[in-house]
Amino acid sequence: MDPERMIADLEARSQDILRRSQEMQDQIRQTAATASSTNGAVTATVAPNGALQNIEFTPRAVGLTHVQLTQVVMEAVSRAQQQAAQQVAAIVDPEFGGTEAMDFLTSFLPQPEDEPQPPTGRRRAPQQPGDDEDGFGSVLR
């Protein structure tokens, strides 16, 4: 094959790879995921890297204990992070699917957890006299 033609082909291929890479980067930058807790009390939005961008509370959050609120916040954030990771993997898959690089990337994706039981919105009865709702006992002892 003609050396000039080989160089031209390599340059064309490298430009195509660069263009596709930039398109993937743009798509990933625009990725965000929003998910709600099972009970609808909390909605979280995360960036493509899973960083929390926004969190919203509905009136359903008002009746929750601090322990329950923690659980539903973590559930909503986790769901959004899973969605964002799946979106990023879907963007990268056409270029890297079936490769060791893709296998490596997907090995870090958050795995869906078992569906948590939705909080009842009511406080538990203290376990013993003087215990508070999280079971650690009174801090005033």
CSV table of N, CA and C in Angstrom, one decimal:
chain,number,residue,atom,x,y,z
A,1,MET,N,0.8,-1.2,0.0
A,1,MET,CA,0.0,0.0,0.0
A,1,MET,C,0.9,1.2,0.0
A,2,ASP,N,0.4,2.3,-0.6
A,2,ASP,CA,1.1,3.6,-0.7
A,2,ASP,C,1.3,4.2,0.7
A,3,PRO,N,2.5,4.6,1.1
A,3,PRO,CA,2.7,5.2,2.4
A,3,PRO,C,1.9,6.4,2.6
A,4,GLU,N,1.7,7.2,1.6
A,4,GLU,CA,0.9,8.5,1.8
A,4,GLU,C,-0.6,8.1,2.1
A,5,ARG,N,-1.0,7.1,1.4
A,5,ARG,CA,-2.4,6.7,1.6
A,5,ARG,C,-2.6,6.1,3.0
A,6,MET,N,-1.6,5.3,3.5
A,6,MET,CA,-1.7,4.8,4.8
A,6,MET,C,-1.7,5.9,5.9
A,7,ILE,N,-0.9,6.9,5.7
A,7,ILE,CA,-0.9,8.1,6.6
A,7,ILE,C,-2.2,8.8,6.6
A,8,ALA,N,-2.8,9.0,5.4
A,8,ALA,CA,-4.1,9.7,5.2
A,8,ALA,C,-5.2,8.8,5.9
A,9,ASP,N,-5.1,7.5,5.8
A,9,ASP,CA,-6.1,6.7,6.4
A,9,ASP,C,-6.0,6.7,7.9
A,10,LEU,N,-4.8,6.7,8.4
A,10,LEU,CA,-4.6,6.8,9.9
A,10,LEU,C,-5.0,8.1,10.4
A,11,GLU,N,-4.8,9.2,9.7
A,11,GLU,CA,-5.2,10.5,10.1
A,11,GLU,C,-6.8,10.6,10.1
A,12,ALA,N,-7.4,10.0,9.1
A,12,ALA,CA,-8.9,10.0,9.0
A,12,ALA,C,-9.4,9.2,10.2
A,13,ARG,N,-8.8,8.0,10.5
A,13,ARG,CA,-9.3,7.2,11.6
A,13,ARG,C,-9.1,7.9,12.9
A,14,SER,N,-8.0,8.6,13.1
A,14,SER,CA,-7.7,9.3,14.4
A,14,SER,C,-8.7,10.4,14.5
A,15,GLN,N,-9.1,11.1,13.5
A,15,GLN,CA,-10.0,12.2,13.5
A,15,GLN,C,-11.4,11.7,13.9
A,16,ASP,N,-11.8,10.5,13.3
A,16,ASP,CA,-13.0,9.9,13.6
A,16,ASP,C,-13.1,9.5,15.1
A,17,ILE,N,-12.0,8.9,15.6
A,17,ILE,CA,-12.0,8.5,17.0
A,17,ILE,C,-12.1,9.7,17.9
A,18,LEU,N,-11.4,10.8,17.6
A,18,LEU,CA,-11.5,12.0,18.3
A,18,LEU,C,-12.9,12.6,18.4
A,19,ARG,N,-13.5,12.6,17.2
A,19,ARG,CA,-14.9,13.1,17.1
A,19,ARG,C,-15.9,12.3,18.0
A,20,ARG,N,-15.8,10.9,17.9
A,20,ARG,CA,-16.6,10.1,18.7
A,20,ARG,C,-16.4,10.2,20.2
A,21,SER,N,-15.1,10.4,20.5
A,21,SER,CA,-14.7,10.6,21.9
A,21,SER,C,-15.3,11.9,22.4
A,22,GLN,N,-15.3,12.9,21.7
A,22,GLN,CA,-15.8,14.2,22.1
A,22,GLN,C,-17.4,14.1,22.2
A,23,GLU,N,-18.0,13.4,21.3
A,23,GLU,CA,-19.4,13.2,21.4
A,23,GLU,C,-19.8,12.4,22.7
A,24,MET,N,-19.0,11.4,23.0
A,24,MET,CA,-19.3,10.6,24.2
A,24,MET,C,-19.1,11.5,25.4
A,25,GLN,N,-18.1,12.4,25.5
A,25,GLN,CA,-17.8,13.3,26.6
A,25,GLN,C,-19.0,14.2,26.7
A,26,ASP,N,-19.5,14.8,25.6
A,26,ASP,CA,-20.6,15.7,25.7
A,26,ASP,C,-21.8,15.0,26.2
A,27,GLN,N,-22.1,13.8,25.7
A,27,GLN,CA,-23.3,13.1,26.2
A,27,GLN,C,-23.2,12.8,27.7
A,28,ILE,N,-22.0,12.4,28.1
A,28,ILE,CA,-21.8,12.1,29.6
A,28,ILE,C,-22.0,13.4,30.4
A,29,ARG,N,-21.4,14.5,29.9
A,29,ARG,CA,-21.6,15.7,30.7
A,29,ARG,C,-23.0,16.1,30.9
A,30,GLN,N,-23.9,15.8,29.9
A,30,GLN,CA,-25.3,16.2,29.9
A,30,GLN,C,-26.1,15.2,30.7
A,31,THR,N,-25.5,14.1,31.1
A,31,THR,CA,-26.3,13.1,31.9
A,31,THR,C,-26.5,13.5,33.3
A,32,ALA,N,-27.7,13.3,33.7
A,32,ALA,CA,-28.1,13.5,35.1
A,32,ALA,C,-29.3,12.5,35.3
A,33,ALA,N,-29.4,12.1,36.5
A,33,ALA,CA,-30.5,11.1,36.9
A,33,ALA,C,-31.2,11.6,38.1
A,34,THR,N,-32.5,11.5,38.0
A,34,THR,CA,-33.4,11.9,39.1
A,34,THR,C,-34.2,10.6,39.5
A,35,ALA,N,-34.3,10.4,40.8
A,35,ALA,CA,-35.1,9.3,41.3
A,35,ALA,C,-35.7,9.6,42.6
A,36,SER,N,-36.8,9.0,42.9
A,36,SER,CA,-37.5,9.2,44.2
A,36,SER,C,-37.5,8.0,45.1
A,37,SER,N,-37.7,8.2,46.3
A,37,SER,CA,-37.8,7.1,47.3
A,37,SER,C,-39.1,6.4,47.0
A,38,THR,N,-39.2,5.2,47.5
A,38,THR,CA,-40.4,4.3,47.3
A,38,THR,C,-41.6,5.0,47.8
A,39,ASN,N,-41.5,5.7,48.9
A,39,ASN,CA,-42.7,6.4,49.5
A,39,ASN,C,-43.0,7.8,48.9
A,40,GLY,N,-42.1,8.2,48.0
A,40,GLY,CA,-42.3,9.5,47.4
A,40,GLY,C,-41.9,10.7,48.3
A,41,ALA,N,-41.3,10.5,49.4
A,41,ALA,CA,-41.0,11.6,50.3
A,41,ALA,C,-39.8,12.4,49.9
A,42,VAL,N,-38.9,11.8,49.1
A,42,VAL,CA,-37.6,12.4,48.7
A,42,VAL,C,-37.3,12.1,47.3
A,43,THR,N,-36.9,13.2,46.6
A,43,THR,CA,-36.4,13.0,45.2
A,43,THR,C,-35.0,13.6,45.1
A,44,ALA,N,-34.1,12.8,44.5
A,44,ALA,CA,-32.7,13.2,44.4
A,44,ALA,C,-32.3,13.3,43.0
A,45,THR,N,-31.4,14.2,42.6
A,45,THR,CA,-30.8,14.3,41.3
A,45,THR,C,-29.3,14.3,41.5
A,46,VAL,N,-28.7,13.4,40.6
A,46,VAL,CA,-27.2,13.3,40.7
A,46,VAL,C,-26.6,13.6,39.3
A,47,ALA,N,-25.3,14.0,39.4
A,47,ALA,CA,-24.5,14.2,38.2
A,47,ALA,C,-24.1,12.9,37.6
A,48,PRO,N,-23.4,12.8,36.5
A,48,PRO,CA,-23.0,11.6,35.9
A,48,PRO,C,-22.0,10.8,36.8
A,49,ASN,N,-21.3,11.5,37.6
A,49,ASN,CA,-20.3,10.8,38.5
A,49,ASN,C,-21.0,10.4,39.8
A,50,GLY,N,-22.3,10.6,39.9
A,50,GLY,CA,-23.0,10.3,41.1
A,50,GLY,C,-23.1,11.3,42.2
A,51,ALA,N,-22.4,12.5,42.0
A,51,ALA,CA,-22.5,13.6,43.0
A,51,ALA,C,-23.9,14.1,43.1
A,52,LEU,N,-24.3,14.4,44.3
A,52,LEU,CA,-25.7,14.9,44.5
A,52,LEU,C,-25.7,16.3,44.0
A,53,GLN,N,-26.7,16.6,43.2
A,53,GLN,CA,-26.9,18.0,42.6
A,53,GLN,C,-28.1,18.6,43.3
A,54,ASN,N,-29.1,17.9,43.6
A,54,ASN,CA,-30.3,18.5,44.2
A,54,ASN,C,-31.1,17.4,45.0
A,55,ILE,N,-31.8,17.9,46.0
A,55,ILE,CA,-32.6,17.0,46.8
A,55,ILE,C,-33.9,17.8,47.1
A,56,GLU,N,-35.0,17.1,47.0
A,56,GLU,CA,-36.3,17.7,47.3
A,56,GLU,C,-37.1,16.8,48.3
A,57,PHE,N,-37.8,17.5,49.2
A,57,PHE,CA,-38.6,16.8,50.1
A,57,PHE,C,-40.1,17.1,49.9
A,58,THR,N,-40.9,16.1,49.8
A,58,THR,CA,-42.4,16.4,49.7
A,58,THR,C,-43.0,16.4,51.1
A,59,PRO,N,-44.2,16.8,51.2
A,59,PRO,CA,-44.9,16.8,52.5
A,59,PRO,C,-44.9,15.5,53.2
A,60,ARG,N,-44.7,14.4,52.4
A,60,ARG,CA,-44.7,13.1,53.1
A,60,ARG,C,-43.4,12.9,54.0
A,61,ALA,N,-42.4,13.7,53.8
A,61,ALA,CA,-41.2,13.7,54.6
A,61,ALA,C,-41.4,14.2,56.0
A,62,VAL,N,-42.5,15.0,56.2
A,62,VAL,CA,-42.7,15.7,57.5
A,62,VAL,C,-42.9,14.8,58.6
A,63,GLY,N,-43.6,13.7,58.4
A,63,GLY,CA,-44.0,12.8,59.5
A,63,GLY,C,-42.9,11.8,59.8
A,64,LEU,N,-41.8,11.8,59.1
A,64,LEU,CA,-40.8,10.7,59.3
A,64,LEU,C,-39.9,11.1,60.4
A,65,THR,N,-39.4,10.0,61.1
A,65,THR,CA,-38.4,10.2,62.1
A,65,THR,C,-37.0,10.5,61.4
A,66,HIS,N,-36.1,11.0,62.2
A,66,HIS,CA,-34.8,11.2,61.6
A,66,HIS,C,-34.1,10.0,61.0
A,67,VAL,N,-34.4,8.8,61.6
A,67,VAL,CA,-33.9,7.6,61.1
A,67,VAL,C,-34.5,7.2,59.8
A,68,GLN,N,-35.9,7.4,59.7
A,68,GLN,CA,-36.6,7.1,58.5
A,68,GLN,C,-36.2,8.0,57.4
A,69,LEU,N,-36.1,9.3,57.7
A,69,LEU,CA,-35.7,10.3,56.7
A,69,LEU,C,-34.3,10.0,56.1
A,70,THR,N,-33.4,9.6,57.0
A,70,THR,CA,-32.1,9.1,56.5
A,70,THR,C,-32.2,8.0,55.5
A,71,GLN,N,-33.0,7.0,55.8
A,71,GLN,CA,-33.2,5.9,55.0
A,71,GLN,C,-33.8,6.3,53.6
A,72,VAL,N,-34.8,7.1,53.6
A,72,VAL,CA,-35.4,7.5,52.3
A,72,VAL,C,-34.5,8.4,51.5
A,73,VAL,N,-33.7,9.2,52.2
A,73,VAL,CA,-32.8,10.1,51.4
A,73,VAL,C,-31.7,9.2,50.8
A,74,MET,N,-31.2,8.2,51.5
A,74,MET,CA,-30.2,7.3,51.0
A,74,MET,C,-30.8,6.5,49.8
A,75,GLU,N,-32.0,6.0,50.0
A,75,GLU,CA,-32.7,5.2,48.9
A,75,GLU,C,-32.8,6.1,47.6
A,76,ALA,N,-33.3,7.3,47.7
A,76,ALA,CA,-33.5,8.1,46.6
A,76,ALA,C,-32.1,8.4,45.9
A,77,VAL,N,-31.1,8.7,46.7
A,77,VAL,CA,-29.8,9.0,46.1
A,77,VAL,C,-29.2,7.8,45.5
A,78,SER,N,-29.3,6.7,46.1
A,78,SER,CA,-28.8,5.4,45.6
A,78,SER,C,-29.5,5.1,44.2
A,79,ARG,N,-30.8,5.2,44.2
A,79,ARG,CA,-31.5,5.0,42.9
A,79,ARG,C,-31.0,5.9,41.8
A,80,ALA,N,-30.9,7.1,42.1
A,80,ALA,CA,-30.4,8.1,41.1
A,80,ALA,C,-29.0,7.8,40.7
A,81,GLN,N,-28.1,7.4,41.6
A,81,GLN,CA,-26.8,7.0,41.2
A,81,GLN,C,-26.8,5.8,40.3
A,82,GLN,N,-27.6,4.8,40.6
A,82,GLN,CA,-27.7,3.6,39.8
A,82,GLN,C,-28.1,4.0,38.3
A,83,GLN,N,-29.1,4.9,38.3
A,83,GLN,CA,-29.6,5.3,36.9
A,83,GLN,C,-28.5,6.1,36.2
A,84,ALA,N,-27.8,7.0,36.9
A,84,ALA,CA,-26.7,7.7,36.2
A,84,ALA,C,-25.6,6.8,35.7
A,85,ALA,N,-25.3,5.8,36.5
A,85,ALA,CA,-24.2,4.9,36.1
A,85,ALA,C,-24.6,4.1,34.9
A,86,GLN,N,-25.9,3.7,34.9
A,86,GLN,CA,-26.4,2.9,33.8
A,86,GLN,C,-26.5,3.7,32.5
A,87,GLN,N,-26.8,5.0,32.6
A,87,GLN,CA,-26.8,5.9,31.5
A,87,GLN,C,-25.4,6.1,30.9
A,88,VAL,N,-24.4,6.3,31.8
A,88,VAL,CA,-23.1,6.5,31.3
A,88,VAL,C,-22.6,5.2,30.7
A,89,ALA,N,-22.9,4.1,31.2
A,89,ALA,CA,-22.5,2.8,30.6
A,89,ALA,C,-23.1,2.6,29.3
A,90,ALA,N,-24.4,3.0,29.1
A,90,ALA,CA,-25.1,2.9,27.8
A,90,ALA,C,-24.4,3.8,26.8
A,91,ILE,N,-23.9,5.0,27.2
A,91,ILE,CA,-23.2,5.9,26.3
A,91,ILE,C,-21.9,5.3,25.8
A,92,VAL,N,-21.2,4.7,26.7
A,92,VAL,CA,-19.9,4.1,26.4
A,92,VAL,C,-19.9,2.8,25.7
A,93,ASP,N,-21.0,2.0,25.9
A,93,ASP,CA,-21.1,0.7,25.4
A,93,ASP,C,-20.9,0.5,23.9
A,94,PRO,N,-21.5,1.4,23.1
A,94,PRO,CA,-21.2,1.2,21.6
A,94,PRO,C,-19.8,1.2,21.2
A,95,GLU,N,-18.9,2.0,21.9
A,95,GLU,CA,-17.5,2.0,21.6
A,95,GLU,C,-16.7,0.9,22.3
A,96,PHE,N,-17.1,0.6,23.5
A,96,PHE,CA,-16.3,-0.3,24.3
A,96,PHE,C,-16.9,-1.6,24.7
A,97,GLY,N,-18.2,-1.8,24.3
A,97,GLY,CA,-18.9,-3.0,24.7
A,97,GLY,C,-18.2,-4.3,24.3
A,98,GLY,N,-18.2,-5.3,25.2
A,98,GLY,CA,-17.5,-6.5,24.9
A,98,GLY,C,-16.0,-6.5,25.1
A,99,THR,N,-15.5,-5.4,25.6
A,99,THR,CA,-14.0,-5.3,25.8
A,99,THR,C,-13.7,-5.4,27.3
A,100,GLU,N,-12.5,-5.7,27.6
A,100,GLU,CA,-12.0,-5.7,29.0
A,100,GLU,C,-12.2,-4.3,29.6
A,101,ALA,N,-12.1,-3.2,28.9
A,101,ALA,CA,-12.3,-1.9,29.4
A,101,ALA,C,-13.7,-1.7,29.9
A,102,MET,N,-14.7,-2.2,29.1
A,102,MET,CA,-16.1,-2.1,29.5
A,102,MET,C,-16.4,-3.0,30.6
A,103,ASP,N,-15.8,-4.2,30.7
A,103,ASP,CA,-16.0,-5.1,31.8
A,103,ASP,C,-15.5,-4.4,33.1
A,104,PHE,N,-14.3,-3.8,33.0
A,104,PHE,CA,-13.8,-3.1,34.1
A,104,PHE,C,-14.7,-2.0,34.6
A,105,LEU,N,-15.2,-1.2,33.7
A,105,LEU,CA,-16.1,0.0,34.0
A,105,LEU,C,-17.4,-0.6,34.7
A,106,THR,N,-18.0,-1.6,34.1
A,106,THR,CA,-19.3,-2.1,34.6
A,106,THR,C,-19.1,-2.8,36.0
A,107,SER,N,-17.9,-3.2,36.3
A,107,SER,CA,-17.6,-3.8,37.6
A,107,SER,C,-17.8,-2.8,38.7
A,108,PHE,N,-17.7,-1.5,38.4
A,108,PHE,CA,-17.8,-0.5,39.4
A,108,PHE,C,-19.2,0.1,39.5
A,109,LEU,N,-20.1,-0.4,38.7
A,109,LEU,CA,-21.5,0.2,38.7
A,109,LEU,C,-22.2,-0.2,40.0
A,110,PRO,N,-22.9,0.7,40.6
A,110,PRO,CA,-23.7,0.3,41.8
A,110,PRO,C,-24.7,-0.8,41.4
A,111,GLN,N,-24.9,-1.7,42.2
A,111,GLN,CA,-25.8,-2.8,42.0
A,111,GLN,C,-27.1,-2.4,42.7
A,112,PRO,N,-28.3,-2.7,42.0
A,112,PRO,CA,-29.5,-2.5,42.7
A,112,PRO,C,-29.6,-3.2,44.0
A,113,GLU,N,-30.2,-2.6,45.0
A,113,GLU,CA,-30.3,-3.2,46.3
A,113,GLU,C,-31.8,-3.8,46.4
A,114,ASP,N,-32.0,-4.7,47.3
A,114,ASP,CA,-33.3,-5.2,47.5
A,114,ASP,C,-34.2,-4.0,47.9
A,115,GLU,N,-35.4,-4.0,47.5
A,115,GLU,CA,-36.4,-2.9,47.7
A,115,GLU,C,-36.5,-2.8,49.2
A,116,PRO,N,-36.2,-1.6,49.8
A,116,PRO,CA,-36.4,-1.4,51.2
A,116,PRO,C,-37.9,-1.3,51.6
A,117,GLN,N,-38.2,-1.6,52.8
A,117,GLN,CA,-39.5,-1.5,53.3
A,117,GLN,C,-39.8,0.0,53.4
A,118,PRO,N,-40.9,0.5,52.9
A,118,PRO,CA,-41.2,2.0,53.0
A,118,PRO,C,-41.4,2.3,54.5
A,119,PRO,N,-40.9,3.4,54.9
A,119,PRO,CA,-41.1,3.9,56.3
A,119,PRO,C,-42.6,4.1,56.5
A,120,THR,N,-43.1,3.9,57.7
A,120,THR,CA,-44.5,4.0,58.0
A,120,THR,C,-44.9,5.5,58.2
A,121,GLY,N,-43.9,6.3,58.6
A,121,GLY,CA,-44.2,7.7,58.8
A,121,GLY,C,-44.6,7.9,60.3
A,122,ARG,N,-44.5,6.8,61.1
A,122,ARG,CA,-44.9,6.9,62.5
A,122,ARG,C,-43.6,6.5,63.3
A,123,ARG,N,-43.5,7.1,64.5
A,123,ARG,CA,-42.4,6.8,65.4
A,123,ARG,C,-42.7,5.4,66.0
A,124,ARG,N,-41.6,4.7,66.2
A,124,ARG,CA,-41.6,3.4,67.0
A,124,ARG,C,-41.8,3.8,68.5
A,125,ALA,N,-42.4,2.8,69.2
A,125,ALA,CA,-42.5,2.9,70.6
A,125,ALA,C,-41.1,2.7,71.2
A,126,PRO,N,-40.7,3.5,72.2
A,126,PRO,CA,-39.4,3.3,72.8
A,126,PRO,C,-39.3,1.8,73.2
A,127,GLN,N,-38.0,1.3,73.1
A,127,GLN,CA,-37.7,-0.1,73.4
A,127,GLN,C,-37.8,-0.3,75.0
A,128,GLN,N,-37.3,0.6,75.7
A,128,GLN,CA,-37.3,0.6,77.2
A,128,GLN,C,-37.6,2.0,77.6
A,129,PRO,N,-38.0,2.1,78.9
A,129,PRO,CA,-38.3,3.4,79.4
A,129,PRO,C,-37.0,4.3,79.3
A,130,GLY,N,-37.1,5.4,78.7
A,130,GLY,CA,-36.0,6.3,78.5
A,130,GLY,C,-35.2,6.2,77.2
A,131,ASP,N,-35.5,5.1,76.4
A,131,ASP,CA,-34.9,5.0,75.1
A,131,ASP,C,-35.6,5.9,74.1
A,132,ASP,N,-34.8,6.4,73.2
A,132,ASP,CA,-35.5,7.2,72.1
A,132,ASP,C,-35.7,6.3,70.9
A,133,GLU,N,-36.2,6.9,69.8
A,133,GLU,CA,-36.7,6.1,68.7
A,133,GLU,C,-35.6,5.4,67.9
A,134,ASP,N,-34.3,5.8,68.1
A,134,ASP,CA,-33.3,5.1,67.3
A,134,ASP,C,-32.6,3.9,68.1
A,135,GLY,N,-33.1,3.7,69.3
A,135,GLY,CA,-32.6,2.6,70.1
A,135,GLY,C,-31.3,2.8,70.8
A,136,PHE,N,-30.7,4.0,70.8
A,136,PHE,CA,-29.5,4.2,71.4
A,136,PHE,C,-29.6,4.7,72.9
A,137,GLY,N,-30.8,4.9,73.3
A,137,GLY,CA,-31.0,5.3,74.7
A,137,GLY,C,-30.9,6.8,74.8
A,138,SER,N,-31.2,7.3,76.0
A,138,SER,CA,-31.2,8.8,76.2
A,138,SER,C,-29.8,9.3,76.3
A,139,VAL,N,-29.6,10.4,75.7
A,139,VAL,CA,-28.3,11.1,75.8
A,139,VAL,C,-28.1,11.9,77.1
A,140,LEU,N,-29.2,11.9,77.9
A,140,LEU,CA,-29.2,12.7,79.1
A,140,LEU,C,-28.9,11.8,80.4
A,141,ARG,N,-28.6,10.6,80.2
A,141,ARG,CA,-28.4,9.7,81.3
A,141,ARG,C,-27.1,10.0,82.0
